[in-house]
């Protein structure tokens, strides 16, 4: 028999299923296919071993004003999309890349990256909030029971041994936030023996039937084979590097769970219900998987601004929405961003605060896709 909490959550999930189905029949979005650039990697260059001297910063907060909002990045796209690879033995390499169709894409980037904040962010003066990351009544749900923990999409959420969350994006890869493994200058101490944790419900773990509701899931840990971090995170000032706050972890062996596919983040108008969702391991609810959803408040070319309730530990969660799939002619859940943290925006003397996700742009999609497949030819289209 379901608890009231489980009944409410199941009803919500059914509504999430039915709403997009109705939209897909009557109002499928009409937009042109996304232009995907191609990354051409060069031969990796060996680097000195990491010192693993950094400390993990779970409560990641940045500040941004007009100058950082308008900061030009298109002149250094190839440099920022270069990436480091950290191996399990502590060795690391640097891979530089060229971006094909660079001129065409940078022209698009110039148009997207420099709008006025009053237009993109719909700027209206507002009193700053005093409760960071929880907005009003707490709208998060703890995920309990085998029926939910092992069901898609909750089963795609995994723990990162440094205290963060990640999302399964292939049979052997986990997407998470870069600040969970690297502080911008060096790898965190916990990245030396990085592991990914899979939740095992109490009933599967041998707990007697009838006692499962009082028991918490256990975690099965798997070692990480290698870690990839974009140079845009490693080399940039804090205000800019939040745009590149993502990393990909490759597991030593494949897992057997369903994973969630990636997509270039569409405009929020092209998301079913204008909503995003993510599940993570918030630090104020130890041992629990916590789910939340909310509308997209504002968006820029690199970040998704929202007021989904979250606490430290949720960093690295896969932010997903229901995206229209032209080939399947239906709405599909796809990862469109990575939850990063909290940002204060100061424009014209007014402060506004948001929880922020890194948006998967066409260039970031091409880069992550290459990390997953190791073959740029497999990353020509979504």
XYZ file of C-alpha atoms in Angstrom:
382
model
C 0.000 0.000 0.000
C 1.389 3.387 -1.000
C 1.995 6.136 1.524
C 0.364 9.553 0.923
C 3.790 10.836 -0.167
C 4.178 8.062 -2.737
C 0.606 8.529 -3.951
C 1.161 12.256 -4.482
C 4.437 11.664 -6.290
C 2.928 9.014 -8.542
C 0.040 11.355 -9.435
C 2.536 14.114 -10.259
C 4.556 11.793 -12.490
C 1.422 10.655 -14.322
C 0.525 14.278 -14.978
C 4.023 14.849 -16.311
C 3.459 11.969 -18.711
C 0.019 13.079 -19.849
C 0.729 16.778 -20.320
C 3.440 16.353 -22.956
C 1.422 13.657 -24.718
C -1.416 16.088 -25.133
C 0.941 18.801 -26.320
C 2.609 16.470 -28.779
C -0.708 15.834 -30.542
C -1.901 19.428 -30.725
C 1.074 21.754 -30.413
C 4.446 20.207 -31.285
C 7.116 22.916 -31.472
C 8.239 24.083 -34.890
C 11.939 24.917 -35.093
C 14.839 24.307 -37.419
C 17.388 21.564 -36.641
C 20.235 22.750 -34.399
C 23.531 23.366 -36.152
C 26.089 21.112 -34.467
C 29.743 22.060 -34.899
C 32.435 19.388 -35.083
C 35.364 19.210 -32.673
C 38.633 17.994 -34.186
C 40.966 16.859 -31.371
C 44.743 16.964 -31.592
C 47.140 14.392 -30.151
C 47.061 14.572 -26.310
C 50.068 16.183 -24.607
C 51.312 14.692 -21.302
C 51.110 16.978 -18.257
C 52.670 16.791 -14.814
C 50.800 14.671 -12.283
C 48.102 16.385 -10.294
C 48.904 17.380 -6.710
C 45.261 16.858 -5.644
C 45.671 19.847 -3.361
C 42.199 21.400 -3.658
C 39.275 20.947 -1.282
C 35.789 20.161 -2.562
C 33.477 23.180 -2.381
C 29.935 21.851 -2.345
C 28.234 25.199 -1.710
C 29.231 26.819 -4.999
C 28.209 30.477 -5.321
C 29.251 33.043 -7.919
C 28.565 36.713 -8.543
C 27.953 38.355 -11.909
C 27.432 41.940 -13.048
C 26.962 43.665 -16.383
C 30.639 43.359 -17.367
C 30.785 39.597 -16.795
C 27.380 39.124 -18.377
C 28.691 40.803 -21.555
C 32.192 39.313 -21.432
C 33.304 38.160 -24.856
C 34.185 34.476 -25.207
C 33.847 33.702 -28.890
C 37.481 34.621 -29.678
C 38.726 31.778 -27.461
C 36.186 29.033 -28.073
C 38.754 26.488 -29.275
C 40.970 27.237 -26.276
C 38.108 26.870 -23.791
C 36.930 23.620 -25.410
C 40.374 22.032 -25.027
C 40.222 19.549 -22.158
C 42.239 17.735 -19.547
C 41.998 13.991 -18.966
C 42.815 12.670 -15.498
C 43.571 8.960 -15.271
C 43.113 6.669 -12.268
C 46.887 6.508 -11.685
C 47.106 10.311 -11.291
C 48.599 11.022 -14.715
C 46.912 13.559 -16.946
C 46.969 14.903 -20.502
C 45.855 18.029 -22.344
C 43.979 17.721 -25.641
C 43.609 20.817 -27.786
C 40.868 20.996 -30.396
C 39.860 22.819 -33.540
C 36.238 23.725 -34.140
C 35.008 23.126 -37.669
C 32.473 25.657 -38.960
C 34.061 27.979 -36.413
C 33.295 31.217 -38.286
C 29.663 30.289 -38.834
C 29.148 29.261 -35.244
C 30.922 32.263 -33.765
C 28.634 34.492 -35.772
C 25.689 32.802 -34.071
C 27.466 33.077 -30.714
C 28.015 36.799 -31.198
C 24.286 37.244 -31.685
C 23.407 35.104 -28.655
C 26.050 36.113 -26.148
C 25.588 39.858 -26.127
C 21.914 40.696 -25.633
C 20.989 43.281 -23.057
C 20.276 41.766 -19.631
C 16.994 43.629 -19.484
C 15.840 41.699 -22.558
C 17.240 38.248 -21.786
C 16.618 38.304 -18.061
C 13.395 40.307 -18.203
C 15.001 42.548 -15.614
C 12.691 43.935 -12.951
C 13.997 45.342 -9.638
C 13.316 42.948 -6.790
C 14.291 42.621 -3.169
C 17.091 40.145 -2.713
C 16.180 36.876 -1.042
C 17.737 35.957 2.267
C 17.313 32.152 2.133
C 19.782 30.908 -0.418
C 18.770 27.977 -2.583
C 15.438 27.288 -0.848
C 12.738 29.591 -2.180
C 9.610 29.914 -0.034
C 8.042 26.569 0.913
C 10.436 23.669 0.291
C 9.211 21.934 -2.876
C 11.527 18.908 -2.833
C 10.408 15.268 -2.642
C 12.320 12.385 -1.097
C 12.279 9.343 -3.394
C 11.460 6.184 -1.419
C 10.774 2.574 -2.318
C 11.924 0.196 -5.020
C 9.180 1.366 -7.387
C 10.730 4.813 -7.592
C 14.445 4.339 -6.874
C 14.839 1.757 -9.637
C 12.492 3.466 -12.094
C 13.578 5.811 -14.838
C 14.371 8.709 -14.555
C 15.292 8.471 -10.849
C 17.552 5.480 -11.507
C 19.834 7.697 -13.630
C 20.938 9.741 -10.589
C 24.185 8.602 -8.936
C 26.369 9.796 -6.092
C 29.881 11.152 -6.568
C 32.353 10.236 -3.805
C 33.398 13.892 -3.376
C 29.884 14.674 -2.101
C 28.082 15.641 -5.313
C 25.540 14.114 -7.681
C 25.902 12.876 -11.258
C 23.675 11.573 -14.034
C 24.164 8.484 -16.200
C 24.468 9.577 -19.841
C 25.758 6.316 -21.373
C 26.431 2.734 -20.293
C 29.791 3.811 -18.900
C 29.714 7.597 -18.435
C 28.499 10.004 -15.755
C 28.043 13.741 -16.248
C 28.590 15.951 -13.203
C 29.774 19.460 -12.243
C 33.444 20.312 -12.741
C 33.705 21.931 -9.307
C 32.988 18.513 -7.776
C 36.389 17.291 -8.992
C 38.445 20.452 -9.678
C 38.493 23.923 -8.099
C 39.725 25.734 -11.210
C 43.390 25.427 -10.190
C 43.872 21.793 -9.152
C 41.960 18.562 -8.711
C 40.303 18.059 -5.337
C 41.822 15.556 -2.947
C 38.862 13.225 -3.350
C 39.477 12.962 -7.112
C 42.570 10.834 -6.413
C 40.360 7.771 -5.949
C 37.126 8.981 -7.457
C 34.102 6.679 -7.259
C 30.487 6.712 -8.406
C 27.752 5.355 -6.117
C 24.635 3.469 -7.238
C 21.693 3.326 -4.818
C 20.566 -0.188 -3.922
C 17.052 -0.285 -2.355
C 16.735 -2.039 1.040
C 14.655 -4.942 -0.332
C 17.311 -5.837 -2.899
C 19.984 -5.485 -0.262
C 18.448 -8.346 1.743
C 16.342 -6.332 4.171
C 13.253 -8.215 5.327
C 9.963 -7.302 3.751
C 7.978 -4.932 5.917
C 11.048 -3.156 7.259
C 12.058 -1.506 4.003
C 10.272 1.753 4.727
C 12.418 2.294 7.824
C 15.688 1.428 6.100
C 17.678 3.638 3.802
C 19.224 2.427 0.550
C 22.830 1.334 0.551
C 25.360 2.492 -2.018
C 27.406 0.298 -4.343
C 30.568 2.159 -5.339
C 32.326 1.828 -8.700
C 35.792 3.251 -9.440
C 36.266 5.930 -12.110
C 38.660 5.110 -14.944
C 39.215 8.656 -16.192
C 37.865 12.168 -15.757
C 37.551 14.903 -18.355
C 37.303 18.621 -17.571
C 37.099 21.509 -20.103
C 39.843 24.132 -20.096
C 37.127 26.773 -19.952
C 36.664 25.720 -16.329
C 40.329 25.339 -15.441
C 41.641 28.611 -16.781
C 38.804 31.087 -16.469
C 37.825 33.645 -13.823
C 35.043 32.405 -11.570
C 32.331 34.468 -13.279
C 33.078 32.946 -16.678
C 34.001 29.431 -15.619
C 30.511 28.724 -14.273
C 29.602 28.482 -17.961
C 31.975 25.502 -18.173
C 31.126 23.847 -14.845
C 30.786 20.302 -16.160
C 32.916 17.158 -16.230
C 32.534 13.634 -17.573
C 33.515 10.533 -15.588
C 34.192 7.198 -17.299
C 33.512 4.133 -15.153
C 35.848 1.151 -15.048
C 33.065 -1.101 -16.299
C 29.594 -0.610 -17.760
C 26.552 -0.419 -15.510
C 23.234 -2.141 -16.191
C 20.854 0.755 -15.561
C 18.998 2.920 -18.066
C 20.698 6.212 -18.838
C 19.350 9.538 -20.058
C 20.350 10.891 -23.453
C 21.804 14.354 -23.925
C 20.280 17.144 -25.959
C 21.238 20.662 -26.919
C 19.166 22.791 -24.561
C 16.230 24.323 -26.434
C 14.622 27.609 -25.561
C 12.458 27.256 -22.468
C 9.468 27.929 -24.733
C 10.229 24.587 -26.423
C 10.244 22.603 -23.160
C 7.012 20.820 -22.266
C 5.348 22.933 -19.600
C 8.387 25.263 -19.545
C 9.677 23.003 -16.741
C 12.983 21.506 -15.755
C 13.524 18.602 -13.340
C 16.454 17.095 -11.468
C 17.178 14.588 -8.716
C 20.167 14.824 -6.396
C 21.675 14.000 -3.032
C 21.105 17.227 -1.116
C 23.344 17.483 1.951
C 20.497 18.338 4.333
C 18.799 14.983 3.590
C 21.621 12.455 4.001
C 21.116 9.089 2.339
C 18.062 10.294 0.418
C 17.521 10.899 -3.279
C 15.668 14.196 -3.619
C 13.586 15.188 -6.658
C 12.351 18.638 -7.629
C 10.875 20.485 -10.592
C 10.169 24.117 -11.422
C 9.714 26.498 -14.351
C 12.654 28.127 -16.082
C 12.743 31.700 -14.795
C 15.272 33.217 -17.190
C 17.920 31.994 -19.599
C 21.091 33.132 -21.314
C 23.107 31.412 -24.011
C 25.148 29.477 -21.404
C 23.078 29.313 -18.214
C 19.568 28.321 -17.131
C 18.248 30.457 -14.271
C 15.609 28.951 -12.006
C 14.305 28.736 -8.452
C 14.199 24.956 -8.010
C 14.866 24.295 -4.332
C 18.307 22.754 -3.828
C 21.047 22.418 -1.251
C 24.781 21.589 -1.470
C 25.237 18.026 -2.621
C 22.805 18.476 -5.511
C 25.623 19.991 -7.595
C 26.233 17.922 -10.709
C 22.646 16.707 -10.991
C 21.453 16.184 -14.547
C 18.891 18.883 -15.329
C 16.364 17.478 -17.766
C 13.234 18.524 -19.540
C 10.780 17.018 -21.971
C 12.172 17.868 -25.388
C 10.374 17.295 -28.663
C 12.164 14.571 -30.654
C 11.585 15.167 -34.357
C 12.661 11.674 -35.400
C 10.397 9.923 -32.861
C 7.651 12.547 -33.092
C 7.109 12.590 -29.364
C 8.318 14.271 -26.171
C 11.385 12.666 -24.586
C 13.178 13.313 -21.302
C 16.697 14.499 -22.108
C 19.532 16.047 -20.129
C 19.796 19.696 -21.181
C 22.022 21.015 -18.391
C 24.033 20.335 -15.252
C 23.080 21.885 -11.919
C 25.973 24.096 -10.830
C 24.977 26.180 -7.804
C 23.883 29.648 -6.877
C 24.523 32.976 -8.575
C 23.924 36.580 -7.599
C 23.282 38.861 -10.572
C 23.813 42.575 -10.087
C 22.457 44.709 -12.913
C 21.877 48.467 -12.618
C 22.428 48.318 -8.867
C 19.772 45.651 -8.279
C 20.557 42.146 -6.971
C 18.694 39.027 -8.024
C 19.636 35.508 -7.017
C 19.052 32.227 -8.794
C 19.920 28.593 -8.674
C 21.791 28.021 -11.908
C 22.321 25.163 -14.334
C 24.965 25.059 -17.056
C 23.231 24.930 -20.397
C 24.284 22.272 -22.946
C 25.031 24.393 -26.011
C 25.826 22.955 -29.461
C 29.579 23.262 -28.755
C 29.315 21.648 -25.331
C 27.166 18.884 -26.788
C 29.820 18.223 -29.457
C 32.544 18.117 -26.804
C 30.696 15.827 -24.372
C 29.574 13.600 -27.235
C 33.205 13.191 -28.333
C 34.187 12.332 -24.738
C 31.526 9.627 -24.673
C 32.055 8.105 -28.111
C 35.723 8.887 -28.777
C 34.763 9.425 -32.396
C 33.667 12.793 -33.725
C 31.799 11.141 -36.600
C 29.277 9.760 -34.085
C 28.501 13.289 -32.935
C 27.230 14.856 -36.124
C 23.645 14.930 -34.919
C 21.688 14.526 -31.698
